[in-house]
Amino acid sequence: MSDDFRLGAVIITMGNRPAELNALIESVRAQQGPPVELAVVGNGAPLPALPEGVRTVELPENLGIPGGRNVGIELFGPDGRDVDAVLFLDDDGLLPNTDSAELLRQAFTADPGLGIVSFRIADPETGTTQRRHVPRLRASDPMRGSRVTTFLGGASAVRSAVFPQAGQLPAEFFYAHEETDLAWRALDAGWSIDYRPDVVLHHPATSPARHAAYFHNVARNRVWLARRNLPALLVPLYLGTWFLLTVARRPSGAALKAWLGGFRAGWSEPCGPRRPMKWSTVWRLTRLGRPPII
């Protein structure tokens, strides 16, 4: 039964949005069905006053988004084993519907091979979903659910059984592409990923370039993603495609300089362990509409 499926939610915060954080916590607590356990990680920042019963840790330094989320996973025991699935939620997000947790329990219970669920992110003012928040190439209809090859980090749920097999998020990435790294490893381990438009997270529409290191990290981590996960034959194809796409988009001079610096760093800096995916996984990604050359 879905009521026996335990959910935990990990929220990382820099401590600068206490009102939004508490509103998110209340929206999680308002979910129908068994209570969702909560864990909040102060990522290099002290935590504001939080409701009783929330698991917390204050880190002395900012470990980045994936590193902070990994700490949150461990607040539910090794690899999150105290719960059956871990939700990752942005601290300025909000669950507007009270049935989201129940929809997730039902989805995971109905499909034992489902490893990850990606939510639909909608702007709270307009209700619109940005194209970049639909985790597939054919993103024109955000209301269409489908099997996908990646997920949205701050609006997702990962079955805890995925972590012992595929590992946790790559902490060295700090920010950018960490979700795709985990997604590829989960797919290689045989798990599926669903985009569910009926599970909604409200989040203000923003540009990813608001992060100071965005262009550098996007390029560096794209190289790391390939070096860590792709068969050697596909590494130059994948990175060559993205190099050409980036130039074709005509970024500003400063953005291109940062991107090229990150691209170089991706080759010169250690990227963590290499575990190339099976060719059967390459074919699976291709059948799902996202061959790992783009």
PDB file of N, CA and C in Angstrom, residues 177 213-223 238-247 249 251-267:
ATOM      1  N   HIS A 177      24.576  20.457 -13.610  1.00  0.00           N
ATOM      2  CA  HIS A 177      24.644  19.127 -14.226  1.00  0.00           C
ATOM      3  C   HIS A 177      24.771  17.987 -13.230  1.00  0.00           C
ATOM      4  N   ALA A 213      29.061  31.874 -10.869  1.00  0.00           N
ATOM      5  CA  ALA A 213      29.950  30.918 -11.543  1.00  0.00           C
ATOM      6  C   ALA A 213      29.209  30.089 -12.585  1.00  0.00           C
ATOM      7  N   TYR A 214      28.049  30.542 -13.028  1.00  0.00           N
ATOM      8  CA  TYR A 214      27.193  29.723 -13.889  1.00  0.00           C
ATOM      9  C   TYR A 214      27.931  29.243 -15.147  1.00  0.00           C
ATOM     10  N   PHE A 215      28.461  30.164 -15.955  1.00  0.00           N
ATOM     11  CA  PHE A 215      29.038  29.778 -17.243  1.00  0.00           C
ATOM     12  C   PHE A 215      30.271  28.892 -17.062  1.00  0.00           C
ATOM     13  N   HIS A 216      31.092  29.205 -16.054  1.00  0.00           N
ATOM     14  CA  HIS A 216      32.271  28.381 -15.782  1.00  0.00           C
ATOM     15  C   HIS A 216      31.853  26.975 -15.369  1.00  0.00           C
ATOM     16  N   ASN A 217      30.924  26.875 -14.414  1.00  0.00           N
ATOM     17  CA  ASN A 217      30.532  25.565 -13.908  1.00  0.00           C
ATOM     18  C   ASN A 217      29.800  24.734 -14.960  1.00  0.00           C
ATOM     19  N   VAL A 218      28.955  25.379 -15.753  1.00  0.00           N
ATOM     20  CA  VAL A 218      28.226  24.649 -16.792  1.00  0.00           C
ATOM     21  C   VAL A 218      29.202  23.971 -17.746  1.00  0.00           C
ATOM     22  N   ALA A 219      30.241  24.691 -18.165  1.00  0.00           N
ATOM     23  CA  ALA A 219      31.210  24.126 -19.099  1.00  0.00           C
ATOM     24  C   ALA A 219      32.088  23.072 -18.430  1.00  0.00           C
ATOM     25  N   ARG A 220      32.640  23.397 -17.266  1.00  0.00           N
ATOM     26  CA  ARG A 220      33.510  22.433 -16.559  1.00  0.00           C
ATOM     27  C   ARG A 220      32.757  21.143 -16.266  1.00  0.00           C
ATOM     28  N   ASN A 221      31.539  21.280 -15.739  1.00  0.00           N
ATOM     29  CA  ASN A 221      30.795  20.091 -15.339  1.00  0.00           C
ATOM     30  C   ASN A 221      30.288  19.290 -16.527  1.00  0.00           C
ATOM     31  N   ARG A 222      30.069  19.960 -17.663  1.00  0.00           N
ATOM     32  CA  ARG A 222      29.702  19.233 -18.876  1.00  0.00           C
ATOM     33  C   ARG A 222      30.849  18.295 -19.286  1.00  0.00           C
ATOM     34  N   VAL A 223      32.077  18.797 -19.198  1.00  0.00           N
ATOM     35  CA  VAL A 223      33.238  17.958 -19.506  1.00  0.00           C
ATOM     36  C   VAL A 223      33.346  16.828 -18.490  1.00  0.00           C
ATOM     37  N   TYR A 238      30.006  14.148 -27.862  1.00  0.00           N
ATOM     38  CA  TYR A 238      29.139  14.880 -26.932  1.00  0.00           C
ATOM     39  C   TYR A 238      29.669  16.290 -26.677  1.00  0.00           C
ATOM     40  N   LEU A 239      30.954  16.392 -26.361  1.00  0.00           N
ATOM     41  CA  LEU A 239      31.524  17.699 -26.026  1.00  0.00           C
ATOM     42  C   LEU A 239      31.676  18.579 -27.260  1.00  0.00           C
ATOM     43  N   GLY A 240      31.958  17.986 -28.412  1.00  0.00           N
ATOM     44  CA  GLY A 240      32.025  18.775 -29.640  1.00  0.00           C
ATOM     45  C   GLY A 240      30.673  19.384 -29.984  1.00  0.00           C
ATOM     46  N   THR A 241      29.603  18.606 -29.805  1.00  0.00           N
ATOM     47  CA  THR A 241      28.258  19.124 -30.061  1.00  0.00           C
ATOM     48  C   THR A 241      27.955  20.309 -29.163  1.00  0.00           C
ATOM     49  N   TRP A 242      28.268  20.177 -27.881  1.00  0.00           N
ATOM     50  CA  TRP A 242      27.958  21.267 -26.949  1.00  0.00           C
ATOM     51  C   TRP A 242      28.852  22.483 -27.171  1.00  0.00           C
ATOM     52  N   PHE A 243      30.083  22.261 -27.604  1.00  0.00           N
ATOM     53  CA  PHE A 243      30.955  23.387 -27.927  1.00  0.00           C
ATOM     54  C   PHE A 243      30.353  24.199 -29.070  1.00  0.00           C
ATOM     55  N   LEU A 244      29.917  23.512 -30.117  1.00  0.00           N
ATOM     56  CA  LEU A 244      29.329  24.203 -31.274  1.00  0.00           C
ATOM     57  C   LEU A 244      28.010  24.877 -30.912  1.00  0.00           C
ATOM     58  N   LEU A 245      27.182  24.221 -30.110  1.00  0.00           N
ATOM     59  CA  LEU A 245      25.915  24.826 -29.692  1.00  0.00           C
ATOM     60  C   LEU A 245      26.138  26.092 -28.883  1.00  0.00           C
ATOM     61  N   THR A 246      27.137  26.054 -28.023  1.00  0.00           N
ATOM     62  CA  THR A 246      27.419  27.224 -27.189  1.00  0.00           C
ATOM     63  C   THR A 246      27.865  28.407 -28.041  1.00  0.00           C
ATOM     64  N   VAL A 247      28.756  28.178 -28.980  1.00  0.00           N
ATOM     65  CA  VAL A 247      29.216  29.245 -29.860  1.00  0.00           C
ATOM     66  C   VAL A 247      28.065  29.773 -30.716  1.00  0.00           C
ATOM     67  N   ARG A 249      25.026  30.025 -29.991  1.00  0.00           N
ATOM     68  CA  ARG A 249      24.086  30.841 -29.199  1.00  0.00           C
ATOM     69  C   ARG A 249      24.607  32.259 -28.970  1.00  0.00           C
ATOM     70  N   PRO A 251      26.974  33.858 -26.982  1.00  0.00           N
ATOM     71  CA  PRO A 251      27.031  34.454 -25.651  1.00  0.00           C
ATOM     72  C   PRO A 251      27.868  35.725 -25.655  1.00  0.00           C
ATOM     73  N   SER A 252      27.703  36.544 -24.649  1.00  0.00           N
ATOM     74  CA  SER A 252      28.503  37.758 -24.541  1.00  0.00           C
ATOM     75  C   SER A 252      29.980  37.391 -24.400  1.00  0.00           C
ATOM     76  N   GLY A 253      30.841  38.377 -24.619  1.00  0.00           N
ATOM     77  CA  GLY A 253      32.271  38.121 -24.513  1.00  0.00           C
ATOM     78  C   GLY A 253      32.670  37.605 -23.147  1.00  0.00           C
ATOM     79  N   ALA A 254      32.132  38.209 -22.092  1.00  0.00           N
ATOM     80  CA  ALA A 254      32.471  37.776 -20.730  1.00  0.00           C
ATOM     81  C   ALA A 254      31.958  36.371 -20.463  1.00  0.00           C
ATOM     82  N   ALA A 255      30.736  36.088 -20.938  1.00  0.00           N
ATOM     83  CA  ALA A 255      30.165  34.755 -20.722  1.00  0.00           C
ATOM     84  C   ALA A 255      30.970  33.696 -21.468  1.00  0.00           C
ATOM     85  N   LEU A 256      31.350  33.995 -22.705  1.00  0.00           N
ATOM     86  CA  LEU A 256      32.127  33.034 -23.486  1.00  0.00           C
ATOM     87  C   LEU A 256      33.494  32.798 -22.860  1.00  0.00           C
ATOM     88  N   LYS A 257      34.109  33.845 -22.359  1.00  0.00           N
ATOM     89  CA  LYS A 257      35.418  33.704 -21.701  1.00  0.00           C
ATOM     90  C   LYS A 257      35.301  32.794 -20.474  1.00  0.00           C
ATOM     91  N   ALA A 258      34.249  33.005 -19.672  1.00  0.00           N
ATOM     92  CA  ALA A 258      34.044  32.161 -18.495  1.00  0.00           C
ATOM     93  C   ALA A 258      33.766  30.720 -18.904  1.00  0.00           C
ATOM     94  N   TRP A 259      32.980  30.551 -19.976  1.00  0.00           N
ATOM     95  CA  TRP A 259      32.643  29.208 -20.449  1.00  0.00           C
ATOM     96  C   TRP A 259      33.899  28.478 -20.941  1.00  0.00           C
ATOM     97  N   LEU A 260      34.738  29.161 -21.718  1.00  0.00           N
ATOM     98  CA  LEU A 260      35.955  28.532 -22.215  1.00  0.00           C
ATOM     99  C   LEU A 260      36.911  28.185 -21.072  1.00  0.00           C
ATOM    100  N   GLY A 261      36.958  29.062 -20.064  1.00  0.00           N
ATOM    101  CA  GLY A 261      37.784  28.750 -18.897  1.00  0.00           C
ATOM    102  C   GLY A 261      37.288  27.507 -18.174  1.00  0.00           C
ATOM    103  N   GLY A 262      35.965  27.378 -18.065  1.00  0.00           N
ATOM    104  CA  GLY A 262      35.398  26.188 -17.448  1.00  0.00           C
ATOM    105  C   GLY A 262      35.648  24.945 -18.283  1.00  0.00           C
ATOM    106  N   PHE A 263      35.564  25.078 -19.598  1.00  0.00           N
ATOM    107  CA  PHE A 263      35.802  23.944 -20.497  1.00  0.00           C
ATOM    108  C   PHE A 263      37.235  23.428 -20.325  1.00  0.00           C
ATOM    109  N   ARG A 264      38.179  24.353 -20.247  1.00  0.00           N
ATOM    110  CA  ARG A 264      39.582  23.951 -20.021  1.00  0.00           C
ATOM    111  C   ARG A 264      39.742  23.283 -18.658  1.00  0.00           C
ATOM    112  N   ALA A 265      39.089  23.857 -17.638  1.00  0.00           N
ATOM    113  CA  ALA A 265      39.187  23.292 -16.292  1.00  0.00           C
ATOM    114  C   ALA A 265      38.617  21.879 -16.240  1.00  0.00           C
ATOM    115  N   GLY A 266      37.598  21.610 -17.045  1.00  0.00           N
ATOM    116  CA  GLY A 266      37.009  20.284 -17.067  1.00  0.00           C
ATOM    117  C   GLY A 266      37.985  19.205 -17.492  1.00  0.00           C
ATOM    118  N   TRP A 267      38.961  19.579 -18.317  1.00  0.00           N
ATOM    119  CA  TRP A 267      39.980  18.629 -18.758  1.00  0.00           C
ATOM    120  C   TRP A 267      41.168  18.552 -17.800  1.00  0.00           C
TER     121      TRP A 267
END
